[in-house]
Coordinates of C-alpha atoms and ligand atoms in Angstrom, one line a residue:
M1 CA 18.1 30.6 -1.1
K2 CA 18.6 26.9 -0.5
D3 CA 16.1 24.4 -1.9
I4 CA 13.8 23.0 0.8
L5 CA 13.5 19.4 1.7
L6 CA 10.7 17.9 3.8
T7 CA 9.8 14.5 5.0
G8 CA 7.7 12.9 7.7
D9 CA 6.9 9.6 9.5
R10 CA 3.7 8.3 10.9
P11 CA 4.1 7.7 14.6
T12 CA 2.4 4.3 14.7
G13 CA 5.4 2.4 16.0
R14 CA 9.1 2.6 16.5
L15 CA 11.2 2.9 13.4
H16 CA 13.1 -0.1 12.0
L17 CA 15.9 -1.1 9.6
G18 CA 13.6 -0.8 6.7
H19 CA 13.0 2.9 7.5
Y20 CA 16.7 3.3 8.1
V21 CA 17.8 2.2 4.6
G22 CA 14.7 3.4 2.9
S23 CA 14.6 6.9 4.3
L24 CA 16.4 7.8 7.5
K25 CA 20.0 7.3 6.3
N26 CA 19.2 9.3 3.2
R27 CA 17.7 12.2 5.2
V28 CA 20.7 12.4 7.5
E29 CA 23.1 12.5 4.6
L30 CA 21.0 15.2 2.9
Q31 CA 21.0 17.1 6.2
N32 CA 24.8 16.9 6.5
S33 CA 25.4 17.9 2.8
G34 CA 24.4 21.4 3.9
K35 CA 22.8 21.9 0.5
Y36 CA 19.2 22.1 1.7
E37 CA 17.0 23.6 4.3
Q38 CA 15.4 20.6 5.9
F39 CA 12.2 19.9 7.7
V40 CA 11.4 16.5 9.3
F41 CA 8.1 16.0 11.1
I42 CA 6.1 13.5 13.0
A43 CA 2.8 13.0 11.1
D44 CA 0.5 12.4 14.1
L45 CA -2.6 13.7 12.3
Q46 CA -2.0 11.3 9.5
A47 CA -1.5 8.5 12.0
L48 CA -4.8 9.3 13.6
S49 CA -6.6 8.9 10.2
D50 CA -6.5 5.1 10.8
N51 CA -6.0 5.1 14.5
A52 CA -8.7 7.3 15.8
K53 CA -9.9 4.7 18.2
T54 CA -6.4 4.3 19.8
P55 CA -5.0 7.8 20.1
E56 CA -2.8 6.7 22.9
K57 CA -0.9 4.5 20.5
V58 CA -0.1 7.6 18.4
R59 CA 0.7 9.7 21.4
E60 CA 3.2 7.2 22.7
N61 CA 4.9 6.8 19.4
V62 CA 5.4 10.6 18.8
V63 CA 8.2 10.6 21.3
Q64 CA 9.5 7.2 20.0
V65 CA 9.8 8.5 16.5
A66 CA 11.4 11.7 17.7
L67 CA 14.0 9.6 19.5
D68 CA 14.5 7.4 16.4
N69 CA 15.2 10.5 14.3
L70 CA 17.5 12.1 16.8
S71 CA 19.4 8.9 17.4
V72 CA 20.1 8.3 13.7
G73 CA 21.7 11.7 13.5
I74 CA 18.9 14.3 12.8
D75 CA 20.5 17.4 14.3
P76 CA 18.1 20.0 15.5
K77 CA 20.7 22.7 14.7
K78 CA 20.5 21.7 11.0
T79 CA 16.9 20.3 10.7
T80 CA 13.6 21.7 11.9
L81 CA 11.9 18.8 13.7
F82 CA 8.3 19.3 14.5
I83 CA 4.9 17.7 15.2
Q84 CA 2.2 18.0 12.5
S85 CA -0.7 18.6 14.8
Q86 CA 1.0 21.6 16.4
I87 CA 0.6 23.4 13.1
P88 CA -3.1 24.1 12.6
E89 CA -2.3 26.0 9.4
L90 CA -1.8 22.6 7.8
S91 CA -5.4 21.7 8.5
E92 CA -6.7 24.9 6.9
L93 CA -4.6 24.3 3.8
N94 CA -6.0 20.8 3.7
M95 CA -9.5 22.3 3.7
Y96 CA -8.9 24.3 0.6
Y97 CA -7.1 21.4 -1.2
L98 CA -10.0 19.0 -0.5
N99 CA -12.1 20.9 -3.1
L100 CA -9.5 20.3 -5.8
V101 CA -9.6 16.5 -5.8
T102 CA -12.3 14.1 -6.8
V103 CA -13.4 11.1 -4.6
S104 CA -12.8 8.8 -7.6
R105 CA -9.2 10.1 -7.9
L106 CA -8.6 9.3 -4.3
Q107 CA -10.0 5.8 -4.7
R108 CA -7.7 5.1 -7.5
N109 CA -4.5 5.9 -5.5
P110 CA -2.7 2.5 -5.5
T111 CA -0.9 3.1 -2.2
V112 CA -4.2 4.1 -0.4
K113 CA -5.9 1.1 -2.1
D114 CA -3.3 -1.3 -0.7
E115 CA -3.5 0.3 2.7
I116 CA -7.3 0.1 2.7
K117 CA -7.1 -3.7 2.0
Q118 CA -4.4 -4.2 4.7
R119 CA -6.5 -2.6 7.3
G120 CA -9.8 -4.3 6.2
F121 CA -11.3 -0.9 5.6
E122 CA -13.0 -2.0 2.3
K123 CA -16.6 -1.4 3.6
S124 CA -15.9 1.5 5.9
I125 CA -13.1 3.8 5.0
P126 CA -12.6 6.7 7.4
A127 CA -13.0 9.8 5.2
G128 CA -9.8 11.2 6.8
F129 CA -7.9 8.1 5.7
L130 CA -9.1 8.2 2.1
T131 CA -8.1 11.9 1.9
Y132 CA -4.8 11.7 3.7
P133 CA -2.9 12.3 0.4
I134 CA -4.5 15.7 0.3
S135 CA -3.5 16.5 3.8
Q136 CA 0.0 15.3 2.9
A137 CA 0.0 17.8 0.0
A138 CA -0.7 20.4 2.6
D139 CA 2.3 19.3 4.6
I140 CA 4.5 19.4 1.6
T141 CA 3.4 22.7 0.1
A142 CA 3.1 24.6 3.4
F143 CA 6.9 24.5 3.7
N144 CA 7.6 25.1 0.0
A145 CA 9.3 21.8 -0.2
K146 CA 10.9 21.1 -3.6
Y147 CA 12.3 17.7 -2.6
V148 CA 10.5 15.0 -0.6
P149 CA 12.7 12.0 0.4
V150 CA 10.4 9.0 0.8
G151 CA 10.1 5.3 0.2
V152 CA 8.8 4.0 -3.1
D153 CA 5.4 3.3 -1.7
Q154 CA 4.9 7.0 -1.3
V155 CA 5.3 7.9 -5.0
P156 CA 1.6 7.9 -5.8
V157 CA 1.0 10.2 -2.8
I158 CA 3.6 12.6 -4.0
E159 CA 2.0 12.4 -7.5
Q160 CA -1.3 13.4 -5.9
A161 CA 0.5 16.4 -4.3
R162 CA 1.9 17.4 -7.7
E163 CA -1.6 17.3 -9.2
I164 CA -3.0 19.5 -6.4
V165 CA -0.2 22.0 -7.0
N166 CA -0.9 22.1 -10.7
T167 CA -4.6 22.6 -10.2
F168 CA -4.2 25.2 -7.5
N169 CA -1.7 27.2 -9.5
S170 CA -3.7 27.1 -12.7
L171 CA -6.9 28.1 -10.9
Y172 CA -5.6 30.8 -8.5
G173 CA -2.3 31.8 -10.0
E174 CA 1.3 30.6 -9.4
T175 CA 1.4 30.2 -5.6
L176 CA 2.7 26.7 -4.6
V177 CA 6.1 25.1 -5.2
M178 CA 6.0 21.9 -7.2
P179 CA 7.4 19.0 -5.2
E180 CA 9.4 16.0 -6.3
A181 CA 10.1 12.7 -4.6
I182 CA 13.7 11.6 -3.8
L183 CA 14.0 7.8 -3.7
P184 CA 16.7 5.6 -2.3
K185 CA 19.4 4.9 -4.8
D186 CA 19.7 1.1 -4.5
D187 CA 16.8 -1.2 -5.2
I188 CA 17.3 -3.3 -2.1
C189 CA 17.1 -0.2 0.0
K190 CA 13.8 0.7 -1.6
R191 CA 12.1 -2.3 -0.1
L192 CA 14.0 -4.2 2.6
P193 CA 12.2 -7.5 3.2
G194 CA 11.0 -8.7 6.6
T195 CA 13.2 -11.1 8.6
D196 CA 10.6 -13.8 7.7
G197 CA 11.1 -13.4 4.0
K198 CA 7.8 -11.4 3.5
A199 CA 8.2 -8.7 0.9
K200 CA 8.2 -5.8 3.4
M201 CA 9.1 -5.1 7.0
G202 CA 5.9 -4.2 8.7
K203 CA 5.2 -3.2 12.2
S204 CA 2.1 -5.3 12.2
L205 CA 3.8 -8.4 10.7
G206 CA 6.3 -8.8 13.6
N207 CA 9.2 -9.2 11.1
C208 CA 11.2 -6.0 11.8
I209 CA 14.5 -5.2 13.4
Y210 CA 13.9 -2.0 15.3
L211 CA 16.6 0.7 15.7
S212 CA 15.9 0.5 19.5
D213 CA 16.2 -3.3 19.8
T214 CA 18.8 -4.6 22.2
P215 CA 21.9 -6.6 20.9
D216 CA 20.3 -9.8 22.2
V217 CA 17.1 -9.2 20.4
V218 CA 18.9 -8.3 17.2
K219 CA 21.0 -11.4 17.4
Q220 CA 17.9 -13.6 17.9
K221 CA 16.1 -12.0 15.0
V222 CA 19.1 -12.4 12.7
M223 CA 19.5 -16.0 13.8
N224 CA 15.9 -16.7 13.0
M225 CA 16.0 -15.1 9.6
Y226 CA 14.5 -16.9 6.6
T227 CA 17.2 -18.3 4.4
D228 CA 17.0 -21.1 1.8
P229 CA 14.7 -23.9 3.1
D230 CA 16.5 -26.5 0.9
H231 CA 19.9 -25.6 2.3
I232 CA 19.8 -28.2 5.0
K233 CA 23.3 -29.5 5.4
V234 CA 26.4 -27.2 5.2
E235 CA 27.6 -29.0 2.1
D236 CA 24.3 -28.4 0.2
P237 CA 24.3 -25.8 -2.5
G238 CA 22.3 -22.7 -1.3
K239 CA 20.1 -20.2 -3.0
I240 CA 20.7 -16.4 -2.8
E241 CA 17.4 -15.2 -4.3
G242 CA 14.8 -14.8 -1.7
N243 CA 17.4 -15.5 1.0
V244 CA 16.8 -12.7 3.5
V245 CA 20.3 -12.8 5.0
F246 CA 21.8 -12.1 1.6
S247 CA 19.2 -9.4 0.9
Y248 CA 20.3 -7.7 4.1
L249 CA 24.0 -8.1 3.2
D250 CA 23.2 -6.5 -0.2
A251 CA 21.8 -3.5 1.7
F252 CA 24.4 -3.2 4.5
C253 CA 27.6 -5.0 3.6
K254 CA 30.7 -3.1 2.3
D255 CA 34.0 -4.7 1.2
E256 CA 35.7 -3.3 4.3
H257 CA 33.4 -5.4 6.5
F258 CA 35.3 -8.5 5.2
E259 CA 38.6 -7.1 6.3
K260 CA 37.1 -6.5 9.8
Y261 CA 35.0 -9.5 10.3
N262 CA 35.7 -12.2 7.8
L263 CA 39.0 -12.6 6.1
E264 CA 37.9 -15.7 4.1
Y265 CA 36.5 -13.5 1.3
S266 CA 37.3 -10.1 0.0
N267 CA 33.8 -9.1 -1.1
L268 CA 30.2 -10.2 -1.0
D269 CA 30.3 -11.8 -4.5
E270 CA 32.9 -14.3 -3.3
M271 CA 30.8 -15.2 -0.2
K272 CA 27.7 -15.6 -2.4
A273 CA 29.6 -17.9 -4.8
H274 CA 30.7 -20.1 -1.9
Y275 CA 27.2 -20.3 -0.5
K276 CA 25.9 -21.3 -4.0
R277 CA 28.5 -23.9 -4.4
G278 CA 27.8 -25.4 -1.0
G279 CA 30.0 -25.7 2.1
L280 CA 29.0 -22.4 3.7
G281 CA 26.6 -22.7 6.6
D282 CA 23.8 -20.3 7.4
V283 CA 25.1 -19.6 10.9
K284 CA 28.4 -18.2 9.7
V285 CA 26.6 -15.9 7.2
K286 CA 24.2 -14.8 9.9
M287 CA 27.0 -14.0 12.4
F288 CA 28.7 -11.9 9.8
L289 CA 25.4 -10.0 9.1
Y290 CA 24.8 -9.6 12.9
K291 CA 28.2 -7.9 13.3
I292 CA 27.5 -5.5 10.4
V293 CA 24.0 -4.6 11.7
E294 CA 25.4 -4.0 15.2
E295 CA 28.1 -1.7 13.8
I296 CA 25.2 0.5 12.5
L297 CA 23.0 0.1 15.6
V298 CA 25.6 0.7 18.4
P299 CA 26.0 4.4 17.8
I300 CA 22.3 4.8 17.2
R301 CA 21.6 3.1 20.6
E302 CA 24.1 5.3 22.3
K303 CA 22.5 8.5 21.1
R304 CA 19.1 7.2 21.9
K305 CA 20.1 6.5 25.4
Y306 CA 21.4 10.0 25.8
Y307 CA 18.1 11.5 24.6
E308 CA 16.0 9.0 26.7
E309 CA 17.8 10.3 29.7
N310 CA 17.3 13.9 28.6
L311 CA 13.7 13.9 27.5
D312 CA 13.3 17.5 28.5
E313 CA 15.8 18.3 25.8
V314 CA 13.7 16.3 23.3
Y315 CA 10.5 18.2 24.2
K316 CA 12.4 21.5 23.9
I317 CA 13.6 20.5 20.4
L318 CA 10.0 19.6 19.4
I319 CA 8.5 22.9 20.8
D320 CA 11.1 25.1 19.1
G321 CA 10.8 23.1 15.9
S322 CA 7.0 23.4 15.9
D323 CA 7.2 27.2 16.6
A324 CA 9.6 27.7 13.7
A325 CA 7.5 25.5 11.4
K326 CA 4.3 27.3 12.3
K327 CA 5.8 30.6 11.1
V328 CA 6.7 29.1 7.7
A329 CA 3.3 27.4 7.3
G330 CA 1.6 30.7 8.3
E331 CA 3.3 32.6 5.5
T332 CA 2.2 30.0 2.9
L333 CA -1.3 30.1 4.3
K334 CA -1.5 33.8 3.9
K335 CA -0.5 33.5 0.2
V336 CA -3.0 30.8 -0.3
R337 CA -5.8 32.8 1.2
R338 CA -4.9 35.8 -0.9
A339 CA -4.8 33.7 -4.0
I340 CA -8.3 32.3 -3.4
G341 CA -9.6 35.6 -2.2
V342 CA -10.5 34.8 1.4
E343 CA -8.5 37.6 3.0
Y344 CA -11.5 39.9 3.5
F345 CA -10.1 42.3 6.1
E346 CA -6.4 42.6 5.1
K347 CA -5.4 46.1 4.2
Ligands
LIG1 N1 2.9 9.2 4.4 C1 4.1 9.1 5.0 C2 4.4 7.7 5.6 O1 3.5 7.0 5.7 C3 4.3 10.1 6.1 C4 4.1 11.6 5.7 C5 3.1 12.4 6.1 C6 4.9 12.3 4.8 N2 3.2 13.6 5.5 C7 4.3 13.6 4.7 C8 6.1 12.0 4.1 C9 4.9 14.6 3.9 C10 6.6 13.0 3.3 C11 6.1 14.3 3.2 O2 5.5 7.4 5.9

């Protein structure tokens, strides 16, 4: 049997280049390696844990995130794509796992702590939000996932899932599969900065390039990128550190891009050296980056257009995926009920 891989996205907005390098690209490569059985899902229940007052935002983005996944190359023939809320088995698992974690443990989770601060929840944390790592453990274990490709910020959440698996298995007998996070290989891909130079691309920060942005919008965002504020005249020496354009080139540029778009250099190091020396203007570097980003986005936009025009097909993929996922989660739930001893009427 193949090892199982599972990952999900919260549908709170369209997905952007940070998601692409941090997670989407990786999951498509893993899918195409043929080595794993793969589940990808849209975590609408988790999104509701901090958006209960605006469910329409979550609802609208379920389709957007499905489109984002399909357009980057998630193939429903190879990957089961489903919607979390359509699998009530996950909520029952969550109920059992809630008893295995203390409130103080949840409050210590660094990712959740950060998110509470970002959302101004310090004085009034929704209980469902504080406990989302437990629900996430249900998502992961329901499908017997061994590998969970995620961004670095999710590591503490996966650690929480591992603790739950440990506790469950030692209390009720070996039942659940121990999961492990798979992280992006390159550091720059672990956290792509925002176009404004802020540490992270964030939907709420307005500093993202979305996979669904039009070429004009992408160009405008690249042209407005934060560079080196002291690099005023072309002749001035420029700084690479903290210069977003070069961070993006680190993430996306390959040597072959120079052959195609810029014959002045043969690799990124040469271009960086010129910039540092002085004599290379920001606009030139930005145009180069724009071409590279567009090379990635053109095929994604094309696929997206196809699926946007064939939304019935998208819904069918989600219905079939959810049906298949429900079966798998149901099997795990049966095992869990037996292990705890709440299967009173089974013969
Ligand atoms: N917490 C993840 C995020 O914010 C989404 C998610 C929910 C997830 N359940 C998951 C990721 C299970 C991996 C596995 O992006």
